[in-house]
Tab-separated table of C-alpha atoms in Angstrom:
chain	number	residue	atom	x	y	z
A	129	UNK	CA	-54.057	24.573	41.301
A	130	UNK	CA	-53.687	24.425	45.683
A	131	UNK	CA	-50.628	26.087	45.131
A	132	UNK	CA	-51.011	28.640	42.541
A	133	UNK	CA	-54.559	29.670	44.468
A	134	UNK	CA	-53.224	29.302	48.465
A	135	UNK	CA	-49.936	28.495	48.977
A	136	UNK	CA	-48.202	31.206	46.216
A	137	UNK	CA	-49.995	33.942	47.524
A	138	UNK	CA	-49.410	33.379	51.199
A	139	UNK	CA	-45.896	32.849	51.014
A	140	UNK	CA	-45.506	36.468	48.826
A	141	UNK	CA	-47.364	38.282	51.478
A	142	UNK	CA	-44.683	36.948	53.692
A	143	UNK	CA	-42.446	39.415	55.078
A	144	UNK	CA	-44.995	42.480	53.771
A	145	UNK	CA	-43.871	40.976	50.540
A	146	UNK	CA	-40.500	40.987	50.402
A	147	UNK	CA	-38.878	38.135	48.320
A	148	UNK	CA	-36.040	36.736	50.541
A	149	UNK	CA	-37.996	36.637	53.398
A	150	UNK	CA	-40.327	33.876	52.149
A	151	UNK	CA	-37.551	31.801	50.790
A	152	UNK	CA	-35.552	31.679	54.349
A	153	UNK	CA	-39.163	30.678	55.734
A	154	UNK	CA	-39.623	27.933	53.147
A	155	UNK	CA	-36.311	26.639	53.790
A	156	UNK	CA	-36.413	26.487	57.109
A	157	UNK	CA	-39.941	24.502	56.606
A	158	UNK	CA	-38.171	21.951	53.897
A	159	UNK	CA	-35.726	21.379	56.265
A	160	UNK	CA	-37.978	20.068	59.101
A	161	UNK	CA	-39.110	17.270	56.532
A	162	UNK	CA	-35.569	15.679	56.629
A	163	UNK	CA	-36.363	13.763	60.279
A	164	UNK	CA	-40.013	13.147	58.913
A	165	UNK	CA	-39.591	9.959	56.270
A	166	UNK	CA	-42.979	9.799	56.239
A	167	UNK	CA	-43.588	13.154	54.694
A	168	UNK	CA	-40.884	12.891	52.266
A	169	UNK	CA	-42.529	9.567	50.863
A	170	UNK	CA	-45.730	10.293	50.552
A	171	UNK	CA	-44.734	13.437	48.710
A	172	UNK	CA	-42.390	11.487	46.567
A	173	UNK	CA	-44.932	9.326	46.122
A	174	UNK	CA	-47.054	12.458	44.362
A	175	UNK	CA	-44.326	14.198	42.665
A	176	UNK	CA	-41.598	11.693	41.827
A	177	UNK	CA	-41.039	11.172	37.637
A	178	UNK	CA	-39.023	8.337	36.903
A	179	UNK	CA	-37.450	9.370	33.483
A	180	UNK	CA	-33.890	8.049	33.639
A	181	UNK	CA	-30.956	9.302	31.577
A	182	UNK	CA	-26.841	9.353	31.783
A	183	UNK	CA	-25.106	12.075	31.608
A	184	UNK	CA	-20.962	12.730	31.192
A	185	UNK	CA	-21.258	9.393	33.410
A	186	UNK	CA	-23.662	10.196	36.237
A	187	UNK	CA	-27.252	8.336	36.371
A	188	UNK	CA	-30.091	10.848	36.642
A	189	UNK	CA	-33.491	9.258	37.902
A	190	UNK	CA	-35.233	11.921	35.621
A	191	UNK	CA	-33.848	15.127	34.063
A	192	UNK	CA	-35.326	17.960	35.886
A	193	UNK	CA	-32.706	19.396	38.704
A	194	UNK	CA	-32.988	22.049	41.257
A	195	UNK	CA	-30.957	25.327	39.999
A	196	UNK	CA	-28.298	26.364	42.048
A	197	UNK	CA	-28.852	29.262	44.669
A	198	UNK	CA	-31.999	28.016	45.742
A	199	UNK	CA	-30.465	26.050	48.705
A	200	UNK	CA	-27.284	27.234	48.995
A	201	UNK	CA	-25.788	25.721	52.041
A	202	UNK	CA	-27.774	22.269	51.406
A	203	UNK	CA	-30.125	22.810	54.476
A	204	UNK	CA	-33.015	21.120	53.151
A	205	UNK	CA	-31.681	18.420	50.883
A	206	UNK	CA	-33.877	15.320	51.628
A	207	UNK	CA	-36.902	17.734	50.747
A	208	UNK	CA	-35.644	18.046	46.930
A	209	UNK	CA	-35.953	14.382	45.580
A	210	UNK	CA	-39.040	14.308	47.615
A	211	UNK	CA	-40.576	16.913	46.057
A	212	UNK	CA	-40.218	15.586	42.341
A	213	UNK	CA	-36.641	16.782	41.608
A	214	UNK	CA	-34.365	14.591	39.651
A	215	UNK	CA	-31.021	16.029	40.687
A	216	UNK	CA	-29.487	19.047	43.347
A	217	UNK	CA	-27.377	21.758	42.789
A	218	UNK	CA	-26.377	23.427	45.696
A	219	UNK	CA	-24.397	26.914	46.238
A	220	UNK	CA	-22.617	29.098	44.844
A	221	UNK	CA	-20.313	28.330	47.566
A	222	UNK	CA	-17.142	30.221	48.167
A	223	UNK	CA	-13.805	29.447	49.751
A	224	UNK	CA	-14.479	31.820	52.126
A	225	UNK	CA	-18.020	32.347	54.174
A	226	UNK	CA	-19.645	35.714	52.903
A	227	UNK	CA	-22.914	37.762	54.008
A	228	UNK	CA	-23.352	38.916	50.214
A	229	UNK	CA	-25.027	42.129	48.846
A	230	UNK	CA	-26.969	43.993	51.462
A	231	UNK	CA	-30.662	43.409	51.985
A	232	UNK	CA	-33.184	44.197	49.857
A	233	UNK	CA	-31.455	41.875	47.114
A	234	UNK	CA	-34.418	39.679	45.791
A	235	UNK	CA	-36.982	40.850	44.025
A	236	UNK	CA	-40.075	39.302	42.054
A	237	UNK	CA	-41.798	40.554	39.163
A	238	UNK	CA	-44.911	38.790	38.901
A	239	UNK	CA	-46.223	40.222	36.133
A	240	UNK	CA	-43.264	39.033	33.880
A	241	UNK	CA	-42.834	35.782	35.846
A	242	UNK	CA	-40.073	36.804	36.832
A	243	UNK	CA	-37.012	37.204	39.456
A	244	UNK	CA	-33.877	39.770	39.912
A	245	UNK	CA	-31.163	39.156	42.495
A	246	UNK	CA	-28.511	40.517	43.986
A	247	UNK	CA	-27.666	38.465	46.141
A	248	UNK	CA	-24.139	38.183	45.840
A	249	UNK	CA	-23.065	34.383	46.894
A	250	UNK	CA	-24.095	34.707	50.457
A	251	UNK	CA	-23.221	31.194	51.488
A	252	UNK	CA	-21.408	29.785	55.436
A	253	UNK	CA	-18.490	28.772	53.038
A	254	UNK	CA	-17.000	25.743	51.741
A	255	UNK	CA	-15.371	24.180	55.105
A	256	UNK	CA	-19.113	24.347	56.795
A	257	UNK	CA	-21.140	22.892	53.512
A	258	UNK	CA	-18.979	20.089	53.649
A	259	UNK	CA	-19.417	19.536	57.603
A	260	UNK	CA	-23.338	19.616	56.486
A	261	UNK	CA	-22.751	17.099	53.537
A	262	UNK	CA	-20.541	14.543	56.355
A	263	UNK	CA	-23.505	14.605	58.656
A	264	UNK	CA	-26.032	14.220	56.111
A	265	UNK	CA	-24.889	10.840	56.606
A	266	UNK	CA	-27.325	8.567	53.938
A	267	UNK	CA	-27.423	9.350	50.274
A	268	UNK	CA	-29.610	11.942	48.547
A	269	UNK	CA	-31.008	9.113	46.609
A	270	UNK	CA	-30.329	11.631	43.482
A	271	UNK	CA	-27.040	13.111	42.124
A	272	UNK	CA	-25.344	16.688	43.903
A	273	UNK	CA	-23.879	18.934	41.819
A	274	UNK	CA	-22.056	21.716	43.672
A	275	UNK	CA	-21.582	25.193	42.579
A	276	UNK	CA	-18.681	27.286	42.913
A	277	UNK	CA	-18.008	29.989	42.933
A	278	UNK	CA	-14.718	33.499	44.085
A	279	UNK	CA	-15.053	34.844	47.190
A	280	UNK	CA	-15.422	38.421	47.115
A	281	UNK	CA	-12.731	39.308	49.143
A	282	UNK	CA	-10.274	37.713	47.003
A	283	UNK	CA	-8.578	38.827	43.924
A	284	UNK	CA	-9.121	37.692	40.651
A	285	UNK	CA	-5.212	36.670	40.332
A	286	UNK	CA	-5.754	34.574	43.386
A	287	UNK	CA	-9.092	33.279	41.742
A	288	UNK	CA	-7.608	29.561	40.680
A	289	UNK	CA	-6.574	28.805	44.269
A	290	UNK	CA	-9.793	30.049	45.761
A	291	UNK	CA	-11.981	27.530	43.619
A	292	UNK	CA	-9.262	24.920	43.904
A	293	UNK	CA	-10.190	25.050	47.548
A	294	UNK	CA	-13.439	25.143	47.826
A	295	UNK	CA	-13.165	22.182	45.508
A	296	UNK	CA	-11.058	19.600	47.208
A	297	UNK	CA	-13.387	20.277	50.898
A	298	UNK	CA	-16.039	19.415	48.885
A	299	UNK	CA	-14.331	17.012	46.281
A	300	UNK	CA	-15.293	13.924	47.898
A	301	UNK	CA	-19.280	15.254	47.553
A	302	UNK	CA	-20.157	15.789	44.907
A	303	UNK	CA	-21.552	13.919	41.622
A	304	UNK	CA	-20.490	17.051	39.620
A	305	UNK	CA	-19.215	20.175	39.674
A	306	UNK	CA	-19.949	23.899	37.979
A	307	UNK	CA	-17.695	26.397	37.871
A	308	UNK	CA	-20.064	29.647	38.178
A	309	UNK	CA	-17.920	32.293	36.235
A	310	UNK	CA	-21.033	33.947	34.950
A	311	UNK	CA	-22.741	35.445	38.188
A	312	UNK	CA	-23.244	39.135	37.535
A	313	UNK	CA	-23.375	39.973	41.691
A	314	UNK	CA	-19.746	39.145	42.184
A	315	UNK	CA	-17.450	42.355	40.948
A	316	UNK	CA	-15.050	41.194	38.049
A	317	UNK	CA	-16.337	37.184	37.910
A	318	UNK	CA	-17.302	37.457	34.913
A	319	UNK	CA	-13.654	38.357	33.527
A	320	UNK	CA	-13.651	34.646	34.430
A	321	UNK	CA	-15.176	33.675	31.324
A	322	UNK	CA	-12.219	34.857	29.188
A	323	UNK	CA	-9.767	32.186	27.058
A	324	UNK	CA	-6.446	33.056	29.218
A	325	UNK	CA	-8.813	33.120	32.838
A	326	UNK	CA	-10.884	29.682	32.507
A	327	UNK	CA	-8.098	27.667	30.349
A	328	UNK	CA	-6.008	27.995	33.909
A	329	UNK	CA	-8.960	27.226	36.112
A	330	UNK	CA	-10.330	23.838	34.286
A	331	UNK	CA	-6.168	23.112	34.133
A	332	UNK	CA	-6.681	22.690	38.094
A	333	UNK	CA	-10.235	21.488	38.860
A	334	UNK	CA	-10.364	19.000	35.510
A	335	UNK	CA	-9.651	15.580	37.150
A	336	UNK	CA	-11.683	12.622	38.876
A	337	UNK	CA	-15.203	14.384	38.905
A	338	UNK	CA	-16.743	15.834	36.322
A	339	UNK	CA	-16.876	19.916	36.027
A	340	UNK	CA	-19.083	21.954	34.483
A	341	UNK	CA	-18.799	25.777	33.133
A	342	UNK	CA	-21.796	27.644	33.461
A	343	UNK	CA	-22.213	30.686	30.907
A	344	UNK	CA	-23.711	34.218	30.729
A	345	UNK	CA	-26.726	34.723	28.646
A	346	UNK	CA	-24.996	38.167	27.820
A	347	UNK	CA	-22.074	36.800	25.496
A	348	UNK	CA	-21.625	37.298	22.093
A	349	UNK	CA	-21.599	33.936	20.129
A	350	UNK	CA	-17.904	34.297	19.779
A	351	UNK	CA	-17.392	34.582	23.110
A	352	UNK	CA	-19.497	31.364	23.774
A	353	UNK	CA	-17.303	29.610	20.561
A	354	UNK	CA	-14.160	30.824	22.282
A	355	UNK	CA	-15.094	29.173	25.902
A	356	UNK	CA	-16.562	26.400	24.492
A	357	UNK	CA	-13.051	25.636	23.080
A	358	UNK	CA	-11.657	25.972	26.383
A	359	UNK	CA	-14.079	23.724	27.679
A	360	UNK	CA	-13.201	21.423	25.133
A	361	UNK	CA	-9.092	21.078	25.475
A	362	UNK	CA	-9.527	21.100	28.732
A	363	UNK	CA	-11.850	17.859	29.116
A	364	UNK	CA	-14.758	19.918	30.433
A	365	UNK	CA	-17.810	17.468	30.805
A	366	UNK	CA	-20.308	20.244	30.393
A	367	UNK	CA	-21.711	23.373	30.577
A	368	UNK	CA	-24.621	24.659	32.329
A	369	UNK	CA	-26.862	27.363	29.703
A	370	UNK	CA	-27.165	29.885	31.209
A	371	UNK	CA	-26.799	32.108	34.510
A	372	UNK	CA	-29.538	34.963	34.751
A	373	UNK	CA	-29.193	38.399	32.680
A	374	UNK	CA	-27.993	41.854	33.244
A	375	UNK	CA	-30.383	42.797	30.328
A	376	UNK	CA	-34.256	43.926	31.032
A	377	UNK	CA	-36.196	42.880	27.754
A	378	UNK	CA	-39.587	41.491	28.212
A	379	UNK	CA	-40.576	42.659	31.170
A	380	UNK	CA	-44.583	44.039	31.727
A	381	UNK	CA	-45.235	47.079	31.926
A	382	UNK	CA	-46.975	46.261	35.529
A	383	UNK	CA	-42.968	45.378	36.572
A	384	UNK	CA	-41.359	48.387	34.732
A	385	UNK	CA	-40.681	49.988	38.023
A	386	UNK	CA	-38.467	47.364	38.973
A	387	UNK	CA	-36.216	47.317	35.849
A	388	UNK	CA	-33.942	49.918	37.106
A	389	UNK	CA	-32.850	46.973	40.458
A	390	UNK	CA	-29.499	45.949	40.135
A	391	UNK	CA	-28.514	42.346	39.889
A	392	UNK	CA	-29.911	39.403	37.227
A	393	UNK	CA	-32.934	39.176	35.787
A	394	UNK	CA	-34.187	35.210	35.724
A	395	UNK	CA	-37.630	33.951	34.760
A	396	UNK	CA	-39.493	34.270	31.470
A	397	UNK	CA	-37.876	37.448	29.936
A	398	UNK	CA	-34.834	34.782	29.572
A	399	UNK	CA	-36.804	31.709	27.939
A	400	UNK	CA	-35.970	32.198	24.552
A	401	UNK	CA	-32.209	33.823	24.806
A	402	UNK	CA	-31.280	30.465	27.430
A	403	UNK	CA	-32.733	27.844	24.537
A	404	UNK	CA	-30.751	30.299	22.137
A	405	UNK	CA	-27.760	29.843	24.079
A	406	UNK	CA	-28.692	25.634	24.706
A	407	UNK	CA	-29.125	25.572	21.309
A	408	UNK	CA	-26.169	27.203	20.597
A	409	UNK	CA	-23.604	25.361	22.269
A	410	UNK	CA	-24.981	21.461	20.877
A	411	UNK	CA	-24.498	22.569	17.746
A	412	UNK	CA	-21.135	24.888	17.814
A	413	UNK	CA	-19.351	21.333	19.770
A	414	UNK	CA	-22.276	18.224	17.724
A	415	UNK	CA	-23.494	17.472	20.963
A	416	UNK	CA	-19.875	16.740	22.640
A	417	UNK	CA	-20.173	18.912	25.099
A	418	UNK	CA	-24.039	18.066	27.380
A	419	UNK	CA	-25.663	21.021	28.201
A	420	UNK	CA	-28.265	21.885	31.164
A	421	UNK	CA	-30.046	24.505	30.307
A	422	UNK	CA	-31.307	26.607	32.907
A	423	UNK	CA	-33.425	29.876	32.753
A	424	UNK	CA	-36.704	30.531	32.067
A	425	UNK	CA	-38.545	27.160	32.062
A	426	UNK	CA	-41.874	28.151	33.564
A	427	UNK	CA	-44.153	25.642	32.224
A	428	UNK	CA	-43.791	21.781	30.713
A	429	UNK	CA	-43.532	22.998	27.152
A	430	UNK	CA	-41.067	25.244	27.961
A	431	UNK	CA	-38.993	21.877	29.428
A	432	UNK	CA	-39.463	19.769	26.257
A	433	UNK	CA	-38.109	23.003	23.970
A	434	UNK	CA	-34.919	23.123	25.988
A	435	UNK	CA	-34.546	19.706	26.030
A	436	UNK	CA	-35.404	19.960	21.862
A	437	UNK	CA	-33.327	22.283	21.610
A	438	UNK	CA	-30.227	20.357	23.178
A	439	UNK	CA	-30.092	20.058	26.434
A	440	UNK	CA	-29.278	16.786	28.548
A	441	UNK	CA	-30.714	17.653	31.169
A	442	UNK	CA	-32.614	20.721	32.696
A	443	UNK	CA	-32.620	23.018	36.044
A	444	UNK	CA	-35.562	25.022	37.771
A	445	UNK	CA	-35.226	27.922	40.127
A	446	UNK	CA	-37.686	30.807	39.030
A	447	UNK	CA	-40.103	28.123	37.371
A	448	UNK	CA	-40.233	26.697	40.945
A	449	UNK	CA	-40.808	29.686	43.063
A	450	UNK	CA	-43.800	30.490	40.403
A	451	UNK	CA	-45.009	26.582	39.631
A	452	UNK	CA	-44.451	24.899	43.058
A	453	UNK	CA	-43.760	21.187	42.992
A	454	UNK	CA	-46.532	20.755	39.988
A	455	UNK	CA	-44.302	22.195	37.687
A	456	UNK	CA	-41.422	19.613	38.481
A	457	UNK	CA	-43.641	17.089	37.712
A	458	UNK	CA	-44.846	18.062	34.508
A	459	UNK	CA	-41.458	19.252	33.096
A	460	UNK	CA	-40.040	15.570	34.082
A	461	UNK	CA	-42.991	13.740	32.507
A	462	UNK	CA	-42.637	16.512	29.542
A	463	UNK	CA	-39.053	15.222	29.562
A	464	UNK	CA	-40.243	11.663	29.656
A	465	UNK	CA	-41.859	11.651	26.510
A	466	UNK	CA	-40.456	9.142	23.753
A	467	UNK	CA	-39.455	11.663	21.184
A	468	UNK	CA	-38.020	14.136	23.838
A	469	UNK	CA	-36.363	11.702	25.913
A	470	UNK	CA	-34.322	9.718	22.852
A	471	UNK	CA	-33.510	13.653	21.507
A	472	UNK	CA	-31.942	14.842	24.969
A	473	UNK	CA	-29.895	11.656	25.255
A	474	UNK	CA	-28.084	11.656	22.003
A	475	UNK	CA	-25.480	13.829	23.782
A	476	UNK	CA	-25.797	12.388	27.107
A	477	UNK	CA	-23.521	9.078	27.551
C-alpha cells in the first residue's frame, strides 16, 4: 500500500513524467544498497520467500525472477535478491556498446497497466558487464541469467559471431544465458527466430551453460512449433515466453494516444497471449523444454496461472513497475502453494 499510494506516484512524477528518468533514478538508488548490508538484510527479511525448485540443472530459491531490461548493465545486482527475487536476468547485452534508440523511448500507460519501450538494447557492452561481474567479488545468492542480443552495427549474416563474442566474454559469470532473438526494437532481429538462423546460432552457443531462447508473442503456432523443434534438436535448455508484442490490443481508452508509439508493448494487455504461448510450448514439447513465463504478470493470481499453464519459473518487469516489491513477495508465495509448486515442478528437473 505504501508503494502504491506514495512511492509509485512520486516515481511517476520524476522528470516531468518521463519513464526513463524514473528508471535511472531507481537504479541509482538501488545501486547504493550494495554497500549497505544491514539495509539489504532488512529488505530480505521483509520480502524474501523460500520456495526452492530445480530447473535445467540450476537451483532457484523461489520461482520469481527479474526480467531482462530492468538492469541491463548489472548496476544494482545485490539489491534484487533483497527485494525478494529468486533469480536475476541482466541485459540484454551486446558485443558492442551502444546507446540505443533516441529518447524518449519508454512510455507508461497507467490505465492499461502497461509499458511501451523502444530502448534498442542500450548497454555498455559485454566486456563492460564482465568487468562489473568480476568486480562484484561475491556470490549473488541467487542464479544469474544473462540475456544476449545482436549489436545493431552487426549485419545479420555476422550475427552468430556477434552473439558468440558476448557469450565468450560472459560465460564464466552466468548460471544460464538467454538468446534474445525476439526484441522488436533492433531491425531484423526477429528474423533470427527462423529455423536456419536459429539452428546456426544454437549450434555454436549450446555447450557448458544452459542456453534458453526468448521468443516473441507475435509468432504463429506453426512458427513457434518450428522454433521449438530447433531448440530440442540443438539441446537448448528451455525457452523464455514471451518478449514484448507489436500488437496494441487491450489498451484502455485513456491510453489510446500512446498506441501509435513504436516499440514493444508489455503489461496487462499481454497477459492472456503470454499464457497461451507458455501453454502451447509446454504441450508441444510434452514438458521437455522448461519455460520461463513472462508477460503481463501483475498480481499473484497471474503468477499462479502462468505456473499452472506450464511455466517452471516466472519473471517480472512491468508488474514490478506498477506493483513494487510486494508483488515479488506475493508472486513467490503463490508459486509456493502446494498444488502450484507441484505442477510447476513437473518439467523442471
